[in-house]
CSV table of C-alpha atoms in Angstrom, one decimal:
chain,number,residue,atom,x,y,z
A,1,ASN,CA,-69.4,25.0,-56.9
A,2,ALA,CA,-67.3,27.4,-58.8
A,3,GLY,CA,-66.0,30.5,-57.0
A,4,VAL,CA,-65.7,34.0,-58.4
A,5,MET,CA,-64.4,33.8,-62.0
A,6,GLN,CA,-62.5,36.6,-63.6
A,7,ASN,CA,-61.2,36.7,-67.1
A,8,PRO,CA,-58.9,37.3,-68.7
A,9,ARG,CA,-56.2,36.6,-66.0
A,10,HIS,CA,-53.7,38.7,-67.9
A,11,LEU,CA,-54.5,41.5,-70.4
A,12,VAL,CA,-52.0,43.6,-72.3
A,13,ARG,CA,-53.2,46.7,-74.0
A,14,ARG,CA,-51.5,49.5,-75.9
A,15,ARG,CA,-52.0,53.1,-74.8
A,16,GLY,CA,-55.3,54.4,-76.1
A,17,GLN,CA,-57.0,51.0,-76.5
A,18,GLU,CA,-60.0,49.7,-74.5
A,19,ALA,CA,-59.8,47.1,-71.7
A,20,ARG,CA,-62.8,45.0,-70.8
A,21,LEU,CA,-62.5,42.9,-67.6
A,22,ARG,CA,-65.2,40.3,-66.8
A,23,CYS,CA,-66.4,38.9,-63.5
A,24,SER,CA,-68.9,36.1,-62.9
A,25,PRO,CA,-69.9,36.1,-59.2
A,26,MET,CA,-70.4,33.0,-57.2
A,27,LYS,CA,-73.6,31.1,-57.7
A,28,GLY,CA,-76.4,32.8,-55.9
A,29,HIS,CA,-74.5,36.1,-55.3
A,30,SER,CA,-76.1,39.2,-56.6
A,31,HIS,CA,-73.7,41.8,-55.1
A,32,VAL,CA,-70.4,42.6,-56.9
A,33,TYR,CA,-67.5,44.8,-55.9
A,34,TRP,CA,-64.5,45.8,-58.0
A,35,TYR,CA,-61.1,46.7,-56.4
A,36,ARG,CA,-57.8,47.8,-57.8
A,37,GLN,CA,-54.4,46.9,-56.4
A,38,LEU,CA,-51.0,48.3,-57.2
A,39,PRO,CA,-47.8,46.4,-56.2
A,40,GLU,CA,-47.2,46.6,-52.4
A,41,GLU,CA,-50.4,48.5,-51.9
A,42,GLY,CA,-53.8,47.5,-50.4
A,43,LEU,CA,-57.1,47.0,-52.2
A,44,LYS,CA,-58.7,50.3,-53.3
A,45,PHE,CA,-62.5,50.2,-53.7
A,46,MET,CA,-63.8,51.2,-57.1
A,47,VAL,CA,-67.5,50.3,-57.5
A,48,TYR,CA,-70.3,48.3,-55.9
A,49,LEU,CA,-73.1,46.9,-58.1
A,50,GLN,CA,-76.2,44.8,-57.8
A,51,LYS,CA,-78.0,43.3,-60.7
A,52,GLU,CA,-78.7,46.2,-63.2
A,53,ASN,CA,-77.8,48.8,-60.6
A,54,ILE,CA,-74.7,50.8,-59.6
A,55,ILE,CA,-75.0,51.3,-55.8
A,56,ASP,CA,-71.7,53.1,-55.1
A,57,GLU,CA,-69.2,54.3,-57.6
A,58,SER,CA,-67.4,56.7,-55.3
A,59,GLY,CA,-64.0,55.0,-56.0
A,60,MET,CA,-64.2,55.1,-59.8
A,61,PRO,CA,-62.3,57.7,-61.7
A,62,LYS,CA,-64.7,60.2,-63.3
A,63,GLU,CA,-63.4,59.6,-66.8
A,64,ARG,CA,-62.7,56.6,-68.9
A,65,PHE,CA,-63.9,54.0,-66.4
A,66,SER,CA,-67.4,52.4,-66.3
A,67,ALA,CA,-68.9,49.3,-64.8
A,68,GLU,CA,-72.1,47.3,-65.3
A,69,PHE,CA,-73.8,44.2,-64.0
A,70,PRO,CA,-76.6,43.2,-66.4
A,71,LYS,CA,-79.5,41.0,-65.6
A,72,GLU,CA,-77.9,38.2,-67.5
A,73,GLY,CA,-74.2,37.7,-67.8
A,74,PRO,CA,-71.1,38.8,-66.0
A,75,SER,CA,-70.2,42.1,-64.5
A,76,ILE,CA,-67.9,44.2,-66.8
A,77,LEU,CA,-65.3,46.8,-65.8
A,78,ARG,CA,-64.5,48.9,-68.9
A,79,ILE,CA,-61.5,51.2,-69.2
A,80,GLN,CA,-61.5,53.3,-72.3
A,81,GLN,CA,-58.3,54.9,-73.8
A,82,VAL,CA,-56.0,53.2,-71.3
A,83,VAL,CA,-52.9,54.9,-70.1
A,84,ARG,CA,-49.8,53.5,-68.4
A,85,GLY,CA,-51.1,54.5,-65.0
A,86,ASP,CA,-54.0,52.1,-65.4
A,87,SER,CA,-51.6,49.1,-65.1
A,88,ALA,CA,-52.6,47.2,-62.0
A,89,ALA,CA,-54.4,44.1,-60.7
A,90,TYR,CA,-58.1,44.4,-60.8
A,91,PHE,CA,-60.1,42.2,-58.4
A,92,CYS,CA,-63.7,41.4,-58.3
A,93,ALA,CA,-65.6,40.1,-55.2
A,94,SER,CA,-69.1,38.9,-54.7
A,95,SER,CA,-71.5,38.4,-51.8
A,96,ASN,CA,-75.0,37.1,-51.3
A,97,SER,CA,-76.3,40.1,-49.5
A,98,GLY,CA,-75.1,43.7,-49.1
A,99,ALA,CA,-74.5,43.8,-45.4
A,100,ASP,CA,-73.2,41.6,-42.6
A,101,THR,CA,-71.5,39.0,-44.8
A,102,GLU,CA,-68.2,38.3,-46.2
A,103,ALA,CA,-67.2,38.8,-49.8
A,104,PHE,CA,-65.3,36.2,-51.9
A,105,PHE,CA,-62.7,37.3,-54.4
A,106,GLY,CA,-61.7,36.1,-57.8
A,107,GLN,CA,-58.1,35.6,-58.9
A,108,GLY,CA,-57.9,39.0,-60.5
A,109,THR,CA,-57.1,40.4,-63.9
A,110,ARG,CA,-53.6,41.8,-64.3
A,111,LEU,CA,-53.7,44.7,-66.8
A,112,THR,CA,-50.5,45.9,-68.4
A,113,VAL,CA,-50.5,49.0,-70.6
A,114,VAL,CA,-47.6,49.2,-73.0
B,1,GLU,CA,-63.5,59.3,-42.7
B,2,ASP,CA,-63.6,55.5,-42.4
B,3,GLN,CA,-60.1,54.1,-42.0
B,4,VAL,CA,-58.3,50.8,-41.5
B,5,THR,CA,-54.7,50.7,-40.3
B,6,GLN,CA,-52.6,47.5,-40.1
B,7,SER,CA,-49.4,46.9,-38.3
B,8,PRO,CA,-46.7,45.9,-38.7
B,9,GLU,CA,-46.2,46.4,-42.4
B,10,ALA,CA,-43.9,43.4,-42.6
B,11,LEU,CA,-43.0,40.6,-40.1
B,12,ARG,CA,-40.4,37.9,-40.2
B,13,LEU,CA,-40.8,35.0,-37.8
B,14,GLN,CA,-38.9,31.8,-37.2
B,15,GLU,CA,-41.0,28.7,-37.6
B,16,GLY,CA,-42.8,28.1,-34.3
B,17,GLU,CA,-42.4,31.7,-33.2
B,18,SER,CA,-45.9,32.9,-32.3
B,19,SER,CA,-46.9,36.5,-32.9
B,20,SER,CA,-49.9,38.8,-33.5
B,21,LEU,CA,-50.9,41.1,-36.3
B,22,ASN,CA,-52.9,44.3,-35.5
B,23,CYS,CA,-55.8,45.9,-37.4
B,24,SER,CA,-57.1,49.2,-35.9
B,25,TYR,CA,-60.2,50.9,-37.4
B,26,THR,CA,-62.2,54.1,-37.3
B,27,VAL,CA,-65.6,53.6,-38.9
B,28,SER,CA,-69.1,54.7,-38.3
B,29,GLY,CA,-71.6,51.9,-38.1
B,30,LEU,CA,-69.4,48.8,-38.2
B,31,ARG,CA,-71.2,45.9,-39.8
B,32,GLY,CA,-68.4,43.4,-39.7
B,33,LEU,CA,-64.6,43.0,-39.7
B,34,PHE,CA,-63.0,40.5,-42.1
B,35,TRP,CA,-59.6,38.9,-42.3
B,36,TYR,CA,-58.2,37.6,-45.6
B,37,ARG,CA,-54.9,35.9,-46.7
B,38,GLN,CA,-53.4,36.9,-50.0
B,39,ASP,CA,-50.6,34.9,-51.8
B,40,PRO,CA,-48.5,36.6,-54.5
B,41,GLY,CA,-50.3,36.8,-57.8
B,42,LYS,CA,-53.6,35.5,-56.3
B,43,GLY,CA,-56.8,36.9,-55.1
B,44,PRO,CA,-57.6,37.4,-51.3
B,45,GLU,CA,-58.8,34.2,-49.6
B,46,PHE,CA,-61.4,34.7,-46.9
B,47,LEU,CA,-60.4,33.6,-43.4
B,48,PHE,CA,-62.7,35.1,-40.7
B,49,THR,CA,-65.7,37.4,-40.0
B,50,LEU,CA,-66.1,39.1,-36.7
B,51,TYR,CA,-69.2,41.1,-35.8
B,52,SER,CA,-69.0,42.3,-32.2
B,53,ALA,CA,-66.5,43.1,-29.6
B,54,GLY,CA,-65.4,40.1,-27.6
B,55,GLU,CA,-65.9,37.7,-30.5
B,56,GLU,CA,-63.2,35.2,-31.4
B,57,LYS,CA,-62.8,32.8,-34.3
B,58,GLU,CA,-60.2,30.1,-34.8
B,59,LYS,CA,-58.9,28.1,-37.7
B,60,GLU,CA,-55.8,25.9,-37.4
B,61,ARG,CA,-52.9,28.1,-36.2
B,62,LEU,CA,-54.9,31.3,-36.6
B,63,LYS,CA,-57.1,33.1,-34.1
B,64,ALA,CA,-58.9,36.4,-34.7
B,65,THR,CA,-60.2,38.6,-31.9
B,66,LEU,CA,-62.2,41.9,-32.0
B,67,THR,CA,-62.5,44.9,-29.6
B,68,LYS,CA,-64.3,48.1,-30.2
B,69,LYS,CA,-61.3,49.7,-31.9
B,70,GLU,CA,-59.1,46.9,-33.2
B,71,SER,CA,-58.7,43.3,-34.2
B,72,PHE,CA,-55.8,41.0,-33.7
B,73,LEU,CA,-54.8,38.0,-35.8
B,74,HIS,CA,-52.8,35.7,-33.6
B,75,ILE,CA,-50.6,33.1,-35.3
B,76,THR,CA,-49.5,30.2,-33.0
B,77,ALA,CA,-46.4,28.2,-33.9
B,78,PRO,CA,-46.4,29.3,-37.6
B,79,LYS,CA,-45.1,27.3,-40.4
B,80,PRO,CA,-43.4,28.5,-43.7
B,81,GLU,CA,-46.7,27.8,-45.5
B,82,ASP,CA,-48.3,30.6,-43.4
B,83,SER,CA,-46.2,33.1,-45.3
B,84,ALA,CA,-48.5,35.5,-47.1
B,85,THR,CA,-50.0,39.0,-46.9
B,86,TYR,CA,-52.8,39.2,-44.4
B,87,LEU,CA,-55.5,41.8,-45.1
B,88,CYS,CA,-58.0,43.3,-42.7
B,89,ALA,CA,-61.2,44.8,-44.0
B,90,VAL,CA,-64.3,46.5,-42.4
B,91,GLN,CA,-67.8,46.9,-43.7
B,92,ALA,CA,-69.5,50.0,-42.6
B,93,VAL,CA,-72.8,51.7,-43.5
B,94,THR,CA,-71.6,54.8,-45.3
B,95,SER,CA,-74.1,56.8,-47.3
B,96,GLY,CA,-76.4,53.8,-47.5
B,97,THR,CA,-73.8,51.4,-49.2
B,98,TYR,CA,-71.9,48.5,-47.8
B,99,LYS,CA,-68.5,48.7,-49.3
B,100,TYR,CA,-65.5,46.9,-47.8
B,101,ILE,CA,-62.6,49.1,-46.7
B,102,PHE,CA,-59.2,47.4,-46.7
B,103,GLY,CA,-56.0,48.1,-44.8
B,104,THR,CA,-52.7,47.9,-46.6
B,105,GLY,CA,-51.9,44.5,-45.1
B,106,THR,CA,-49.1,42.8,-43.1
B,107,ARG,CA,-46.6,40.8,-45.2
B,108,LEU,CA,-45.7,37.8,-43.1
B,109,LYS,CA,-42.6,35.7,-43.8
B,110,VAL,CA,-42.1,32.5,-41.8
B,111,LEU,CA,-38.5,31.1,-42.0
B,112,ALA,CA,-37.9,27.4,-41.7
């Protein structure tokens, strides 16, 4: 009965490289949310996806960031041409329905851009 | 604009000293209010869901309550292992989506 799995747990990228963060939701969950957290700050919403659909990407930066949740496989958050300001913890959460239910979080991926 | 505000930002308690954390919210179409606990370097751990004013939930030393404008997380006789950041989130129907909006949390330190 695995929970939400994120990998890698830690990721170091040089400026200009690409970062790919993976999230496998809990079994039976088809709704995925990505959040970003800076030290001493709260969780900032980035994107909400269902299988093969982006439902709400209002928190995603317009450039360099993209997300997908294919029919098969994990959800991917992709950051192209990373900059130092992208360094943060990125958390994924999943739920079994869109509304009226709690979301469960993974342990996060800590991205460091050097 | 949907908003969640938590207070205090930080709280230090002696072991056994009960207290309450506050979460006030301004949202349109509240679908649920959620409490999470987050330990350093880890993901948020789900604690409670509250759906309607007057509802209460309890788990060990924690009790969550909900009114129309705020929620409280009461901690009774806390222990050092209760030290963590406690996060409040609301789910609201905004533009047809169901994103969770988080407050910035209350950092709780319980001293032995």
